[in-house]
Amino acid sequence: ALLATIANPMRIINEAVKPGLDVVSVKVDTGEMFIPDLIMAGEAAKVSIDLITPLLRGGDSDGYKAKILMGVVVTDTHDIGKNVVKALLVADGFEVIDLGVDVAHEVFVENIISQKPLILAASAYTSASARGLGVLNEKLKEAGVRDDVIFLIGGAGVYSSDVPIVGADAYGADANEAVALCNGFLSN
């Protein structure tokens, strides 16, 4: 119903979906809600974002700012944050190739070779899966494609201090910062 009444679909993400997820996240932290509630909220957000994303570019495949390859590292199936980042990037004019969740390192490498993105955005939700970001960086080097992309990391299990540890170029603390970083990479 909101899609029919709001001219700018991004308002739904910025004023309803993201704040709703933030409320649930805080309530999980305080014990007022539990992980199943967060999972349900995430699934609802995913459905909303999937409906909104095609409207952000109106189906136009030309005139993108740059191509971004994104995915959640192997062993990790959490994609709420990735989906919000993806929606904001698309809205801001980027072409986003979303590899999904539990993405094998080889799949990232193959897509860098075939898709030739400017930016690789990889995320991890847990500290255990965040180790996969460092492994991914090593696999990119082994394949000779590490210098072909800007490597941006993020996710709940990742911190700015992880950038030098995993060999990334930058860290996005949230979706808005990730978009700002991607825009900044264009001027370099």
PDB file of C-alpha atoms in Angstrom:
ATOM      1  CA  ALA A   1       0.000   0.000   0.000  1.00  0.00           C
ATOM      2  CA  LEU A   2       2.826   2.404   0.804  1.00  0.00           C
ATOM      3  CA  LEU A   3       4.380   1.863  -2.624  1.00  0.00           C
ATOM      4  CA  ALA A   4       1.215   3.235  -4.209  1.00  0.00           C
ATOM      5  CA  THR A   5       1.071   6.328  -1.999  1.00  0.00           C
ATOM      6  CA  ILE A   6       4.706   7.404  -1.625  1.00  0.00           C
ATOM      7  CA  ALA A   7       6.494   8.958  -4.596  1.00  0.00           C
ATOM      8  CA  ASN A   8       9.977   8.128  -3.289  1.00  0.00           C
ATOM      9  CA  PRO A   9      10.275   4.428  -2.407  1.00  0.00           C
ATOM     10  CA  MET A  10      13.500   5.122  -0.474  1.00  0.00           C
ATOM     11  CA  ARG A  11      11.367   6.795   2.188  1.00  0.00           C
ATOM     12  CA  ILE A  12       9.908   3.386   2.993  1.00  0.00           C
ATOM     13  CA  ILE A  13      13.383   1.958   3.587  1.00  0.00           C
ATOM     14  CA  ASN A  14      14.700   4.977   5.488  1.00  0.00           C
ATOM     15  CA  GLU A  15      11.570   5.755   7.524  1.00  0.00           C
ATOM     16  CA  ALA A  16      10.011   2.324   8.078  1.00  0.00           C
ATOM     17  CA  VAL A  17      12.179  -0.695   7.272  1.00  0.00           C
ATOM     18  CA  LYS A  18      15.515   0.423   8.722  1.00  0.00           C
ATOM     19  CA  PRO A  19      14.052   2.066  11.876  1.00  0.00           C
ATOM     20  CA  GLY A  20      11.910  -1.031  12.455  1.00  0.00           C
ATOM     21  CA  LEU A  21      14.973  -3.259  12.289  1.00  0.00           C
ATOM     22  CA  ASP A  22      16.822  -0.908  14.638  1.00  0.00           C
ATOM     23  CA  VAL A  23      14.002  -1.138  17.215  1.00  0.00           C
ATOM     24  CA  VAL A  24      13.961  -4.934  17.077  1.00  0.00           C
ATOM     25  CA  SER A  25      17.754  -5.063  17.356  1.00  0.00           C
ATOM     26  CA  VAL A  26      17.736  -2.853  20.458  1.00  0.00           C
ATOM     27  CA  LYS A  27      14.966  -4.925  22.024  1.00  0.00           C
ATOM     28  CA  VAL A  28      16.937  -8.122  21.399  1.00  0.00           C
ATOM     29  CA  ASP A  29      19.944  -6.508  23.103  1.00  0.00           C
ATOM     30  CA  THR A  30      17.813  -5.546  26.133  1.00  0.00           C
ATOM     31  CA  GLY A  31      16.070  -8.920  26.362  1.00  0.00           C
ATOM     32  CA  GLU A  32      12.619  -7.581  25.453  1.00  0.00           C
ATOM     33  CA  MET A  33      12.695  -9.585  22.215  1.00  0.00           C
ATOM     34  CA  PHE A  34      14.582 -12.668  21.136  1.00  0.00           C
ATOM     35  CA  ILE A  35      16.533 -13.976  18.141  1.00  0.00           C
ATOM     36  CA  PRO A  36      13.415 -15.495  16.488  1.00  0.00           C
ATOM     37  CA  ASP A  37      11.880 -11.996  16.566  1.00  0.00           C
ATOM     38  CA  LEU A  38      14.977 -10.598  14.860  1.00  0.00           C
ATOM     39  CA  ILE A  39      14.829 -13.335  12.225  1.00  0.00           C
ATOM     40  CA  MET A  40      11.147 -12.600  11.524  1.00  0.00           C
ATOM     41  CA  ALA A  41      11.858  -8.863  11.314  1.00  0.00           C
ATOM     42  CA  GLY A  42      14.729  -9.572   8.947  1.00  0.00           C
ATOM     43  CA  GLU A  43      12.541 -11.687   6.691  1.00  0.00           C
ATOM     44  CA  ALA A  44       9.899  -8.951   6.601  1.00  0.00           C
ATOM     45  CA  ALA A  45      12.581  -6.381   5.771  1.00  0.00           C
ATOM     46  CA  LYS A  46      13.944  -8.592   2.994  1.00  0.00           C
ATOM     47  CA  VAL A  47      10.511  -8.900   1.384  1.00  0.00           C
ATOM     48  CA  SER A  48      10.055  -5.118   1.596  1.00  0.00           C
ATOM     49  CA  ILE A  49      13.476  -4.381   0.133  1.00  0.00           C
ATOM     50  CA  ASP A  50      12.984  -6.944  -2.646  1.00  0.00           C
ATOM     51  CA  LEU A  51       9.740  -5.171  -3.615  1.00  0.00           C
ATOM     52  CA  ILE A  52      11.267  -1.702  -3.454  1.00  0.00           C
ATOM     53  CA  THR A  53      14.662  -2.257  -5.122  1.00  0.00           C
ATOM     54  CA  PRO A  54      13.371  -2.610  -8.725  1.00  0.00           C
ATOM     55  CA  LEU A  55      11.530   0.698  -8.376  1.00  0.00           C
ATOM     56  CA  LEU A  56      14.652   2.583  -7.357  1.00  0.00           C
ATOM     57  CA  ARG A  57      16.217   2.515 -10.811  1.00  0.00           C
ATOM     58  CA  GLY A  58      13.038   2.045 -12.810  1.00  0.00           C
ATOM     59  CA  GLY A  59      14.579  -0.856 -14.710  1.00  0.00           C
ATOM     60  CA  ASP A  60      17.205   1.371 -16.357  1.00  0.00           C
ATOM     61  CA  SER A  61      20.434  -0.562 -16.860  1.00  0.00           C
ATOM     62  CA  ASP A  62      22.450   2.333 -18.271  1.00  0.00           C
ATOM     63  CA  GLY A  63      24.140   5.207 -16.533  1.00  0.00           C
ATOM     64  CA  TYR A  64      25.251   3.476 -13.360  1.00  0.00           C
ATOM     65  CA  LYS A  65      27.975   5.165 -11.319  1.00  0.00           C
ATOM     66  CA  ALA A  66      29.972   1.945 -10.935  1.00  0.00           C
ATOM     67  CA  LYS A  67      29.546  -1.793 -10.552  1.00  0.00           C
ATOM     68  CA  ILE A  68      29.646  -3.343  -7.090  1.00  0.00           C
ATOM     69  CA  LEU A  69      29.910  -7.050  -6.379  1.00  0.00           C
ATOM     70  CA  MET A  70      28.530  -7.974  -2.982  1.00  0.00           C
ATOM     71  CA  GLY A  71      27.956 -11.024  -0.862  1.00  0.00           C
ATOM     72  CA  VAL A  72      28.086 -12.585   2.575  1.00  0.00           C
ATOM     73  CA  VAL A  73      31.135 -14.790   3.196  1.00  0.00           C
ATOM     74  CA  VAL A  74      31.035 -18.580   3.296  1.00  0.00           C
ATOM     75  CA  THR A  75      29.404 -20.156   6.397  1.00  0.00           C
ATOM     76  CA  ASP A  76      27.313 -17.018   7.042  1.00  0.00           C
ATOM     77  CA  THR A  77      23.645 -16.791   6.074  1.00  0.00           C
ATOM     78  CA  HIS A  78      22.736 -13.412   7.601  1.00  0.00           C
ATOM     79  CA  ASP A  79      21.713 -10.952   4.918  1.00  0.00           C
ATOM     80  CA  ILE A  80      19.572  -8.255   6.531  1.00  0.00           C
ATOM     81  CA  GLY A  81      22.350  -5.679   6.563  1.00  0.00           C
ATOM     82  CA  LYS A  82      23.568  -6.642   3.102  1.00  0.00           C
ATOM     83  CA  ASN A  83      20.080  -6.185   1.706  1.00  0.00           C
ATOM     84  CA  VAL A  84      19.740  -2.705   3.222  1.00  0.00           C
ATOM     85  CA  VAL A  85      23.172  -1.708   1.850  1.00  0.00           C
ATOM     86  CA  LYS A  86      22.194  -3.092  -1.554  1.00  0.00           C
ATOM     87  CA  ALA A  87      18.951  -1.100  -1.649  1.00  0.00           C
ATOM     88  CA  LEU A  88      20.721   2.136  -0.727  1.00  0.00           C
ATOM     89  CA  LEU A  89      23.470   1.554  -3.300  1.00  0.00           C
ATOM     90  CA  VAL A  90      20.932   0.878  -6.055  1.00  0.00           C
ATOM     91  CA  ALA A  91      18.992   3.980  -5.036  1.00  0.00           C
ATOM     92  CA  ASP A  92      22.181   6.003  -5.233  1.00  0.00           C
ATOM     93  CA  GLY A  93      22.878   4.898  -8.791  1.00  0.00           C
ATOM     94  CA  PHE A  94      25.222   1.925  -8.440  1.00  0.00           C
ATOM     95  CA  GLU A  95      24.861  -1.351 -10.301  1.00  0.00           C
ATOM     96  CA  VAL A  96      24.878  -4.085  -7.663  1.00  0.00           C
ATOM     97  CA  ILE A  97      25.550  -7.734  -8.378  1.00  0.00           C
ATOM     98  CA  ASP A  98      24.362  -9.588  -5.293  1.00  0.00           C
ATOM     99  CA  LEU A  99      25.890 -13.043  -4.863  1.00  0.00           C
ATOM    100  CA  GLY A 100      23.753 -13.717  -1.781  1.00  0.00           C
ATOM    101  CA  VAL A 101      24.847 -15.536   1.365  1.00  0.00           C
ATOM    102  CA  ASP A 102      27.296 -18.319   2.185  1.00  0.00           C
ATOM    103  CA  VAL A 103      29.345 -17.342  -0.872  1.00  0.00           C
ATOM    104  CA  ALA A 104      32.404 -19.483  -1.530  1.00  0.00           C
ATOM    105  CA  HIS A 105      35.664 -17.614  -2.060  1.00  0.00           C
ATOM    106  CA  GLU A 106      35.933 -19.079  -5.552  1.00  0.00           C
ATOM    107  CA  VAL A 107      32.564 -17.586  -6.486  1.00  0.00           C
ATOM    108  CA  PHE A 108      33.778 -14.122  -5.482  1.00  0.00           C
ATOM    109  CA  VAL A 109      36.932 -14.642  -7.581  1.00  0.00           C
ATOM    110  CA  GLU A 110      35.010 -15.943 -10.613  1.00  0.00           C
ATOM    111  CA  ASN A 111      32.641 -12.976 -10.503  1.00  0.00           C
ATOM    112  CA  ILE A 112      35.432 -10.445 -10.163  1.00  0.00           C
ATOM    113  CA  ILE A 113      36.969 -11.920 -13.305  1.00  0.00           C
ATOM    114  CA  SER A 114      33.704 -12.071 -15.268  1.00  0.00           C
ATOM    115  CA  GLN A 115      31.883  -8.978 -13.955  1.00  0.00           C
ATOM    116  CA  LYS A 116      34.859  -6.617 -13.482  1.00  0.00           C
ATOM    117  CA  PRO A 117      33.395  -4.597 -10.582  1.00  0.00           C
ATOM    118  CA  LEU A 118      35.082  -1.531  -9.172  1.00  0.00           C
ATOM    119  CA  ILE A 119      34.175  -2.528  -5.610  1.00  0.00           C
ATOM    120  CA  LEU A 120      33.862  -5.829  -3.774  1.00  0.00           C
ATOM    121  CA  ALA A 121      31.631  -5.468  -0.703  1.00  0.00           C
ATOM    122  CA  ALA A 122      31.741  -8.506   1.583  1.00  0.00           C
ATOM    123  CA  SER A 123      30.094  -8.893   4.959  1.00  0.00           C
ATOM    124  CA  ALA A 124      30.066 -11.158   7.987  1.00  0.00           C
ATOM    125  CA  TYR A 125      27.601 -11.263  10.852  1.00  0.00           C
ATOM    126  CA  THR A 126      29.650 -13.149  13.433  1.00  0.00           C
ATOM    127  CA  SER A 127      33.256 -12.872  14.520  1.00  0.00           C
ATOM    128  CA  ALA A 128      33.710 -16.504  13.474  1.00  0.00           C
ATOM    129  CA  SER A 129      32.533 -15.861   9.919  1.00  0.00           C
ATOM    130  CA  ALA A 130      34.495 -12.579   9.823  1.00  0.00           C
ATOM    131  CA  ARG A 131      37.671 -14.673   9.627  1.00  0.00           C
ATOM    132  CA  GLY A 132      36.444 -15.632   6.174  1.00  0.00           C
ATOM    133  CA  LEU A 133      37.084 -12.061   5.032  1.00  0.00           C
ATOM    134  CA  GLY A 134      40.818 -12.534   5.565  1.00  0.00           C
ATOM    135  CA  VAL A 135      40.712 -15.858   3.743  1.00  0.00           C
ATOM    136  CA  LEU A 136      38.808 -14.162   0.923  1.00  0.00           C
ATOM    137  CA  ASN A 137      41.528 -11.525   0.647  1.00  0.00           C
ATOM    138  CA  GLU A 138      44.168 -14.268   0.378  1.00  0.00           C
ATOM    139  CA  LYS A 139      42.148 -16.082  -2.304  1.00  0.00           C
ATOM    140  CA  LEU A 140      41.843 -12.830  -4.259  1.00  0.00           C
ATOM    141  CA  LYS A 141      45.633 -12.426  -4.113  1.00  0.00           C
ATOM    142  CA  GLU A 142      46.232 -16.046  -5.160  1.00  0.00           C
ATOM    143  CA  ALA A 143      43.954 -15.542  -8.165  1.00  0.00           C
ATOM    144  CA  GLY A 144      45.719 -12.302  -9.089  1.00  0.00           C
ATOM    145  CA  VAL A 145      42.575 -10.172  -8.812  1.00  0.00           C
ATOM    146  CA  ARG A 146      43.058  -8.436  -5.454  1.00  0.00           C
ATOM    147  CA  ASP A 147      44.432  -5.275  -7.052  1.00  0.00           C
ATOM    148  CA  ASP A 148      41.500  -5.194  -9.486  1.00  0.00           C
ATOM    149  CA  VAL A 149      38.918  -4.244  -6.836  1.00  0.00           C
ATOM    150  CA  ILE A 150      38.416  -1.993  -3.862  1.00  0.00           C
ATOM    151  CA  PHE A 151      37.649  -4.339  -0.965  1.00  0.00           C
ATOM    152  CA  LEU A 152      34.981  -2.972   1.385  1.00  0.00           C
ATOM    153  CA  ILE A 153      33.955  -4.947   4.481  1.00  0.00           C
ATOM    154  CA  GLY A 154      31.082  -4.640   6.927  1.00  0.00           C
ATOM    155  CA  GLY A 155      28.580  -6.506   9.037  1.00  0.00           C
ATOM    156  CA  ALA A 156      27.801  -7.017  12.690  1.00  0.00           C
ATOM    157  CA  GLY A 157      30.861  -9.245  13.203  1.00  0.00           C
ATOM    158  CA  VAL A 158      33.284  -6.751  11.669  1.00  0.00           C
ATOM    159  CA  TYR A 159      34.961  -3.610  13.039  1.00  0.00           C
ATOM    160  CA  SER A 160      37.124  -0.853  11.620  1.00  0.00           C
ATOM    161  CA  SER A 161      40.110  -2.425  13.360  1.00  0.00           C
ATOM    162  CA  ASP A 162      39.624  -5.488  11.113  1.00  0.00           C
ATOM    163  CA  VAL A 163      40.583  -3.576   7.943  1.00  0.00           C
ATOM    164  CA  PRO A 164      44.353  -4.164   8.251  1.00  0.00           C
ATOM    165  CA  ILE A 165      43.856  -7.636   9.747  1.00  0.00           C
ATOM    166  CA  VAL A 166      41.829  -8.974   6.808  1.00  0.00           C
ATOM    167  CA  GLY A 167      43.574  -6.834   4.181  1.00  0.00           C
ATOM    168  CA  ALA A 168      40.545  -4.787   3.194  1.00  0.00           C
ATOM    169  CA  ASP A 169      40.599  -1.230   1.881  1.00  0.00           C
ATOM    170  CA  ALA A 170      37.761   0.143   4.006  1.00  0.00           C
ATOM    171  CA  TYR A 171      35.041  -0.631   6.547  1.00  0.00           C
ATOM    172  CA  GLY A 172      31.436   0.557   6.453  1.00  0.00           C
ATOM    173  CA  ALA A 173      29.873   0.775   9.911  1.00  0.00           C
ATOM    174  CA  ASP A 174      26.351   0.987   8.499  1.00  0.00           C
ATOM    175  CA  ALA A 175      24.502   1.221   5.196  1.00  0.00           C
ATOM    176  CA  ASN A 176      24.769   4.995   4.899  1.00  0.00           C
ATOM    177  CA  GLU A 177      28.512   4.926   5.532  1.00  0.00           C
ATOM    178  CA  ALA A 178      28.943   2.131   2.971  1.00  0.00           C
ATOM    179  CA  VAL A 179      27.230   4.251   0.320  1.00  0.00           C
ATOM    180  CA  ALA A 180      29.338   7.289   1.244  1.00  0.00           C
ATOM    181  CA  LEU A 181      32.509   5.203   0.987  1.00  0.00           C
ATOM    182  CA  CYS A 182      31.514   3.844  -2.418  1.00  0.00           C
ATOM    183  CA  ASN A 183      30.893   7.387  -3.655  1.00  0.00           C
ATOM    184  CA  GLY A 184      34.269   8.410  -2.249  1.00  0.00           C
ATOM    185  CA  PHE A 185      35.986   5.602  -4.153  1.00  0.00           C
ATOM    186  CA  LEU A 186      34.707   7.089  -7.405  1.00  0.00           C
ATOM    187  CA  SER A 187      36.785  10.229  -6.945  1.00  0.00           C
ATOM    188  CA  ASN A 188      40.041   8.319  -6.291  1.00  0.00           C
TER     189      ASN A 188
END
